[in-house]
Short mmCIF file of N, CA and C in Angstrom, two decimals:
data_model
loop_
_atom_site.label_atom_id
_atom_site.label_comp_id
_atom_site.label_asym_id
_atom_site.label_seq_id
_atom_site.Cartn_x
_atom_site.Cartn_y
_atom_site.Cartn_z
N MET R 31 136.28 -35.59 131.22
CA MET R 31 136.04 -35.22 130.25
C MET R 31 136.89 -34.36 129.72
N LYS R 32 137.06 -34.94 128.45
CA LYS R 32 138.88 -34.40 127.81
C LYS R 32 138.59 -33.02 128.02
N LEU R 33 140.33 -32.63 128.05
CA LEU R 33 140.28 -30.76 126.82
C LEU R 33 140.05 -30.32 126.19
N TRP R 34 139.89 -31.24 125.08
CA TRP R 34 139.31 -30.24 123.81
C TRP R 34 137.88 -30.36 123.48
N MET R 35 136.80 -30.54 125.12
CA MET R 35 135.94 -30.58 124.87
C MET R 35 135.06 -29.49 126.24
N LEU R 36 136.67 -29.40 127.56
CA LEU R 36 136.39 -28.76 128.00
C LEU R 36 136.32 -27.58 127.07
N THR R 37 137.05 -27.18 126.62
CA THR R 37 137.77 -25.82 126.17
C THR R 37 136.85 -25.19 125.39
N SER R 38 136.10 -26.33 124.69
CA SER R 38 134.96 -26.29 123.76
C SER R 38 133.49 -25.28 125.16
N VAL R 39 133.50 -25.82 125.31
CA VAL R 39 132.62 -25.75 126.58
C VAL R 39 132.46 -24.67 127.17
N THR R 40 133.61 -23.91 127.44
CA THR R 40 133.88 -22.47 127.96
C THR R 40 133.60 -22.10 127.08
N GLY R 41 133.91 -22.44 125.71
CA GLY R 41 134.09 -21.08 124.98
C GLY R 41 132.77 -20.38 124.55
N VAL R 42 132.03 -22.10 124.68
CA VAL R 42 130.23 -21.29 124.23
C VAL R 42 129.68 -21.14 125.67
N PHE R 43 130.25 -21.30 126.91
CA PHE R 43 129.14 -20.14 127.44
C PHE R 43 130.10 -19.62 128.28
N LEU R 44 131.24 -18.72 127.49
CA LEU R 44 131.61 -16.87 127.89
C LEU R 44 130.88 -16.63 127.42
N VAL R 45 130.60 -16.99 125.39
CA VAL R 45 129.92 -16.49 124.71
C VAL R 45 128.43 -16.38 125.40
N ALA R 46 128.10 -17.07 125.89
CA ALA R 46 126.58 -16.50 126.80
C ALA R 46 126.26 -16.46 126.96
N CYS R 47 127.41 -16.02 128.04
CA CYS R 47 126.95 -15.20 129.64
C CYS R 47 127.36 -13.36 129.41
N ILE R 48 128.49 -13.31 128.52
CA ILE R 48 127.94 -12.31 127.58
C ILE R 48 127.27 -11.67 127.22
N VAL R 49 126.88 -12.65 125.86
CA VAL R 49 125.13 -11.82 125.26
C VAL R 49 124.36 -11.84 126.35
N GLU R 50 124.16 -12.57 127.29
CA GLU R 50 122.84 -12.20 127.97
C GLU R 50 123.43 -10.94 129.44
N LEU R 51 124.87 -10.89 129.12
CA LEU R 51 125.06 -9.69 129.80
C LEU R 51 124.32 -8.01 128.84
N LEU R 52 124.52 -7.98 127.58
CA LEU R 52 124.25 -7.41 126.90
C LEU R 52 122.54 -7.82 126.24
N ARG R 53 121.92 -8.61 126.58
CA ARG R 53 120.61 -8.78 126.79
C ARG R 53 120.27 -8.24 128.13
N ARG R 54 120.69 -7.73 129.25
CA ARG R 54 120.28 -7.60 130.34
C ARG R 54 121.02 -5.64 130.78
N ARG R 55 121.40 -4.94 129.57
CA ARG R 55 122.58 -3.68 129.87
C ARG R 55 123.19 -3.91 131.34
N LYS R 56 123.71 -4.80 131.42
CA LYS R 56 125.05 -5.15 132.53
C LYS R 56 126.15 -5.41 131.57
N LEU R 57 126.64 -5.28 130.46
CA LEU R 57 127.70 -5.09 129.61
C LEU R 57 127.52 -4.49 128.57
N LYS R 58 128.30 -2.95 128.49
CA LYS R 58 128.46 -2.01 127.47
C LYS R 58 128.86 -2.53 126.21
N GLU R 59 128.54 -2.27 124.93
CA GLU R 59 128.96 -3.24 123.92
C GLU R 59 130.89 -2.84 123.02
N LYS R 60 130.89 -2.16 123.60
CA LYS R 60 132.55 -1.46 123.14
C LYS R 60 133.11 -2.57 124.36
N TYR R 61 133.31 -2.81 125.61
CA TYR R 61 133.48 -4.14 126.08
C TYR R 61 133.17 -5.28 125.44
N ALA R 62 131.98 -5.64 125.41
CA ALA R 62 131.59 -6.93 124.70
C ALA R 62 131.59 -7.73 123.75
N PHE R 63 131.92 -7.36 122.63
CA PHE R 63 132.55 -7.23 121.45
C PHE R 63 134.47 -8.41 122.05
N LEU R 64 134.97 -7.22 122.56
CA LEU R 64 136.33 -7.80 122.65
C LEU R 64 135.89 -9.51 123.68
N TRP R 65 135.43 -9.07 124.62
CA TRP R 65 135.14 -11.34 124.96
C TRP R 65 134.20 -11.69 124.58
N VAL R 66 133.22 -11.32 123.31
CA VAL R 66 132.96 -11.95 122.20
C VAL R 66 133.91 -12.91 121.03
N LEU R 67 134.29 -11.52 121.09
CA LEU R 67 135.71 -11.91 120.04
C LEU R 67 136.25 -13.14 120.94
N THR R 68 136.93 -13.28 121.96
CA THR R 68 137.83 -14.12 123.38
C THR R 68 137.25 -15.55 123.09
N GLY R 69 135.62 -15.38 123.36
CA GLY R 69 134.67 -16.38 123.35
C GLY R 69 134.29 -17.19 121.75
N LEU R 70 134.82 -17.01 121.18
CA LEU R 70 134.68 -17.01 120.06
C LEU R 70 135.85 -17.92 118.64
N VAL R 71 137.10 -16.79 119.63
CA VAL R 71 138.75 -17.61 119.03
C VAL R 71 139.55 -19.01 119.84
N ILE R 72 138.21 -18.86 121.62
CA ILE R 72 138.13 -20.82 122.37
C ILE R 72 137.45 -21.53 121.46
N ILE R 73 136.33 -21.58 121.27
CA ILE R 73 135.38 -22.64 120.59
C ILE R 73 136.26 -23.21 119.38
N PRO R 74 136.62 -22.62 118.99
CA PRO R 74 136.88 -23.88 117.46
C PRO R 74 138.74 -23.87 118.44
N LEU R 75 139.92 -23.45 119.16
CA LEU R 75 140.68 -23.61 119.78
C LEU R 75 140.04 -25.92 120.64
N GLY R 76 139.24 -25.74 121.15
CA GLY R 76 139.06 -27.26 121.27
C GLY R 76 138.41 -28.35 120.97
N PHE R 77 137.63 -27.76 119.18
CA PHE R 77 137.44 -28.73 118.59
C PHE R 77 138.50 -28.78 117.38
N PHE R 78 139.50 -27.62 117.63
CA PHE R 78 140.72 -28.45 116.49
C PHE R 78 142.06 -28.63 117.54
N PRO R 79 142.34 -28.78 118.45
CA PRO R 79 143.59 -28.85 118.54
C PRO R 79 144.86 -28.74 118.49
N SER R 80 144.82 -29.65 117.62
CA SER R 80 146.41 -30.37 116.96
C SER R 80 146.65 -28.67 116.00
N GLY R 81 145.12 -27.28 115.63
CA GLY R 81 145.52 -26.55 114.69
C GLY R 81 146.09 -25.84 115.31
N LEU R 82 146.45 -24.80 116.81
CA LEU R 82 146.98 -24.39 118.32
C LEU R 82 148.44 -24.89 117.97
N ASP R 83 148.56 -26.21 118.51
CA ASP R 83 150.09 -26.64 117.44
C ASP R 83 150.59 -26.30 116.48
N SER R 84 149.88 -26.55 115.46
CA SER R 84 150.53 -25.67 113.71
C SER R 84 150.69 -23.88 114.68
N VAL R 85 149.78 -23.27 114.36
CA VAL R 85 150.34 -21.96 114.75
C VAL R 85 150.97 -21.64 115.54
N ALA R 86 151.36 -22.90 116.59
CA ALA R 86 152.71 -22.46 117.70
C ALA R 86 153.78 -22.73 116.33
N ARG R 87 153.57 -23.95 116.06
CA ARG R 87 155.32 -24.27 114.92
C ARG R 87 154.99 -22.67 114.03
N LEU R 88 153.92 -22.60 113.31
CA LEU R 88 153.84 -21.43 112.78
C LEU R 88 155.06 -20.14 113.12
N VAL R 89 155.18 -20.14 114.78
CA VAL R 89 155.32 -18.86 114.99
C VAL R 89 156.45 -18.77 115.47
N GLY R 90 157.21 -20.13 116.03
CA GLY R 90 158.00 -20.45 116.34
C GLY R 90 158.21 -21.05 117.84
N VAL R 91 156.49 -20.89 117.56
CA VAL R 91 156.27 -21.72 120.03
C VAL R 91 156.80 -23.10 119.80
N ARG R 92 157.37 -24.35 120.36
CA ARG R 92 157.43 -25.15 120.76
C ARG R 92 156.07 -26.03 121.44
N SER R 93 154.92 -25.51 121.69
CA SER R 93 154.27 -25.60 122.36
C SER R 93 153.17 -24.57 121.83
N GLY R 94 151.89 -25.15 121.38
CA GLY R 94 150.75 -23.83 121.49
C GLY R 94 150.05 -23.96 123.37
N VAL R 95 150.13 -24.94 123.63
CA VAL R 95 150.02 -24.35 125.32
C VAL R 95 150.69 -23.06 125.93
N SER R 96 152.29 -23.49 125.39
CA SER R 96 152.82 -21.85 125.75
C SER R 96 152.98 -20.88 124.60
N LEU R 97 151.59 -21.47 123.41
CA LEU R 97 151.50 -19.84 122.94
C LEU R 97 150.26 -18.94 124.20
N ILE R 98 149.20 -20.64 124.10
CA ILE R 98 148.50 -20.38 124.86
C ILE R 98 148.65 -19.10 125.53
N LEU R 99 149.28 -19.56 126.36
CA LEU R 99 149.82 -18.67 127.54
C LEU R 99 150.44 -17.21 127.62
N PHE R 100 151.14 -17.64 126.51
CA PHE R 100 151.90 -16.09 126.53
C PHE R 100 150.55 -15.36 125.63
N LEU R 101 149.47 -15.50 124.90
CA LEU R 101 149.33 -14.43 124.42
C LEU R 101 147.72 -14.36 125.58
N SER R 102 147.28 -15.61 126.46
CA SER R 102 146.68 -15.21 127.57
C SER R 102 147.33 -13.71 128.73
N VAL R 103 148.61 -14.13 128.97
CA VAL R 103 149.24 -12.91 129.28
C VAL R 103 149.23 -10.95 129.34
N ALA R 104 149.37 -10.61 127.93
CA ALA R 104 149.40 -10.33 127.32
C ALA R 104 147.95 -10.17 126.85
N PHE R 105 147.56 -10.51 126.90
CA PHE R 105 145.41 -9.99 126.56
C PHE R 105 144.52 -9.44 127.82
N LEU R 106 145.84 -9.83 128.85
CA LEU R 106 145.29 -9.28 130.43
C LEU R 106 145.92 -8.04 130.98
N PHE R 107 147.32 -7.74 130.04
CA PHE R 107 147.86 -6.89 129.93
C PHE R 107 147.35 -6.16 129.12
N ILE R 108 146.78 -6.33 128.34
CA ILE R 108 146.41 -4.77 127.44
C ILE R 108 145.35 -4.19 128.05
N VAL R 109 143.76 -5.19 128.24
CA VAL R 109 142.65 -5.91 129.28
C VAL R 109 143.00 -4.93 130.87
N CYS R 110 144.51 -4.69 131.39
CA CYS R 110 144.27 -4.24 132.59
C CYS R 110 144.78 -3.31 131.94
N LEU R 111 145.13 -2.31 131.47
CA LEU R 111 146.23 -1.51 130.51
C LEU R 111 144.91 0.09 130.44
N GLN R 112 143.72 -0.98 130.00
CA GLN R 112 142.59 0.28 129.36
C GLN R 112 141.65 -0.07 130.50
N LEU R 113 142.06 -0.79 131.26
CA LEU R 113 140.82 -0.49 132.72
C LEU R 113 141.78 0.54 133.49
N SER R 114 142.64 0.32 133.49
CA SER R 114 143.42 1.45 133.74
C SER R 114 143.45 3.09 133.33
N TRP R 115 143.11 3.01 131.63
CA TRP R 115 142.64 4.12 131.41
C TRP R 115 141.45 4.63 131.90
N GLU R 116 140.24 4.14 131.48
CA GLU R 116 139.11 4.26 131.76
C GLU R 116 139.39 4.38 133.74
N VAL R 117 139.39 4.44 134.99
CA VAL R 117 140.16 4.50 136.32
C VAL R 117 139.90 5.90 135.69
N GLY R 118 141.33 6.10 135.16
CA GLY R 118 142.12 7.97 134.96
C GLY R 118 140.95 8.59 134.46
N HIS R 119 140.94 8.34 133.21
CA HIS R 119 139.38 9.08 132.27
C HIS R 119 138.09 9.90 133.19
N LEU R 120 137.20 8.31 134.22
CA LEU R 120 135.95 8.84 135.21
C LEU R 120 137.24 9.54 136.59
N GLU R 121 138.18 9.53 136.65
CA GLU R 121 138.39 10.21 138.74
C GLU R 121 138.73 11.38 137.55
N GLU R 122 139.37 11.92 135.66
CA GLU R 122 139.20 13.41 136.43
C GLU R 122 137.86 14.16 136.21
N GLU R 123 137.43 13.10 135.08
CA GLU R 123 135.41 13.82 134.85
C GLU R 123 134.59 13.90 136.23
N GLY R 124 135.33 12.90 137.15
CA GLY R 124 135.04 13.20 138.44
C GLY R 124 135.36 14.39 139.23
N ARG R 125 136.53 14.78 139.02
CA ARG R 125 137.28 16.32 140.05
C ARG R 125 136.67 16.79 139.46
N THR R 126 136.47 17.15 137.78
CA THR R 126 135.81 18.35 137.74
C THR R 126 134.40 18.11 137.31
N LEU R 127 133.51 17.13 137.78
CA LEU R 127 132.44 16.98 138.55
C LEU R 127 132.51 18.02 139.42
N SER R 128 132.87 17.64 140.45
CA SER R 128 133.07 18.31 142.06
C SER R 128 133.29 19.04 142.19
N GLU R 129 134.13 20.21 141.31
CA GLU R 129 134.44 21.16 141.28
C GLU R 129 133.12 21.91 140.58
N GLU R 130 133.03 21.66 139.56
CA GLU R 130 131.77 22.48 139.19
C GLU R 130 130.16 22.16 140.09
N VAL R 131 130.12 21.40 140.79
CA VAL R 131 128.91 20.92 142.72
C VAL R 131 129.83 22.38 142.98
N ALA R 132 130.54 22.92 143.73
CA ALA R 132 130.63 23.26 144.62
C ALA R 132 131.04 24.21 144.12
N LEU R 133 130.82 24.62 142.79
CA LEU R 133 131.06 26.53 141.82
C LEU R 133 129.43 26.77 142.01
N LEU R 134 128.59 25.74 141.74
CA LEU R 134 126.79 25.88 141.19
C LEU R 134 126.66 26.45 143.29
N ARG R 135 127.26 25.24 143.87
CA ARG R 135 126.75 25.25 144.97
C ARG R 135 126.55 27.17 146.03
N VAL R 136 128.36 27.46 145.94
CA VAL R 136 128.52 29.10 146.08
C VAL R 136 127.69 30.14 145.24
N ASP R 137 127.76 29.68 144.31
CA ASP R 137 126.51 30.73 143.35
C ASP R 137 124.65 30.98 143.65
N VAL R 138 124.19 29.32 144.36
CA VAL R 138 123.25 29.44 144.96
C VAL R 138 122.87 30.07 146.33
N GLN R 139 124.01 30.05 147.00
CA GLN R 139 124.16 30.29 148.44
C GLN R 139 123.90 31.80 148.13
N GLU R 140 124.69 32.64 147.38
CA GLU R 140 124.82 33.76 147.09
C GLU R 140 123.18 34.95 146.27
N LEU R 141 122.34 33.35 145.64
CA LEU R 141 121.87 34.09 145.22
C LEU R 141 120.59 34.22 146.31
N ARG R 142 120.44 32.63 147.72
CA ARG R 142 120.01 32.36 148.74
C ARG R 142 119.49 34.08 149.79
N GLY R 143 121.76 34.76 149.13
CA GLY R 143 122.03 35.53 150.37
C GLY R 143 120.77 37.01 149.52
N ARG R 144 121.43 36.64 148.48
CA ARG R 144 121.56 38.34 147.45
C ARG R 144 118.78 38.19 147.70
N LEU R 145 118.50 36.74 147.74
CA LEU R 145 117.43 36.77 147.57
C LEU R 145 116.69 37.81 149.21
N ALA R 146 117.11 37.14 150.09
CA ALA R 146 116.59 37.54 152.10
C ALA R 146 117.02 38.79 152.51
N GLU R 147 118.24 39.34 151.52
CA GLU R 147 118.13 40.84 151.77
C GLU R 147 117.19 41.15 151.44
N GLN R 148 116.59 41.84 150.22
CA GLN R 148 115.25 41.68 148.84
C GLN R 148 114.36 41.69 150.16
N GLU R 149 113.70 40.59 150.28
CA GLU R 149 112.72 39.76 151.70
C GLU R 149 112.75 40.50 152.87
N THR R 150 113.91 41.29 153.83
CA THR R 150 114.02 41.21 154.58
C THR R 150 112.53 41.96 155.01
N PRO R 151 111.72 41.78 156.12
CA PRO R 151 111.21 41.95 156.77
C PRO R 151 111.29 43.64 156.94
N VAL R 152 110.09 44.27 157.63
CA VAL R 152 110.11 45.96 158.13
C VAL R 152 110.19 46.09 159.37
N THR R 153 111.17 46.07 159.56
CA THR R 153 111.14 46.59 161.22
C THR R 153 110.45 47.01 161.85
N SER R 154 111.03 46.84 163.10
CA SER R 154 109.71 47.18 164.51
C SER R 154 110.05 48.44 164.33
N VAL R 155 111.28 48.97 164.02
CA VAL R 155 111.98 50.93 164.13
C VAL R 155 110.98 51.38 163.19
N GLU R 156 111.05 51.08 161.74
CA GLU R 156 110.36 51.34 160.89
C GLU R 156 109.28 51.69 161.10
N GLN R 157 107.78 50.85 161.05
CA GLN R 157 107.03 50.42 161.09
C GLN R 157 106.98 51.97 162.49
N GLY R 158 107.29 52.13 163.36
CA GLY R 158 107.13 52.85 164.38
C GLY R 158 107.47 54.43 163.79
N VAL R 159 108.45 54.89 162.20
CA VAL R 159 108.71 55.74 162.25
C VAL R 159 106.93 56.21 161.43
N GLY R 160 105.73 55.20 160.60
CA GLY R 160 105.17 55.43 159.80
C GLY R 160 103.87 56.04 160.35
N LYS R 161 104.02 56.06 161.76
CA LYS R 161 102.78 55.86 162.90
C LYS R 161 102.35 57.73 163.04
#
């Protein structure tokens, strides 16, 4: 299989997978946009490989493959940075929720204690006084 065909098929497969994940609601739209855009960039690169070399020369890079490698590493760095930010945000949210649950548990225990005090049955000593 030629490289241009493999690249194009990979791009089409990527876009199809993203659409399927969106359809099944396994991937959120805010993440899917970036991946669909990536797939849509890959597809024409496969059909027009000489275009990549032209773009590389315009940017000042000798080879289109070197440009793709650099852009891929930069892209993955950005994705990792964004996911790290998301994880940090979720950790903060989890900690806040845990603190709120702990405070609510304390409140529930206090309310149960007050209810238990109000509903205490009359003791046998108190019953004997009334006779």
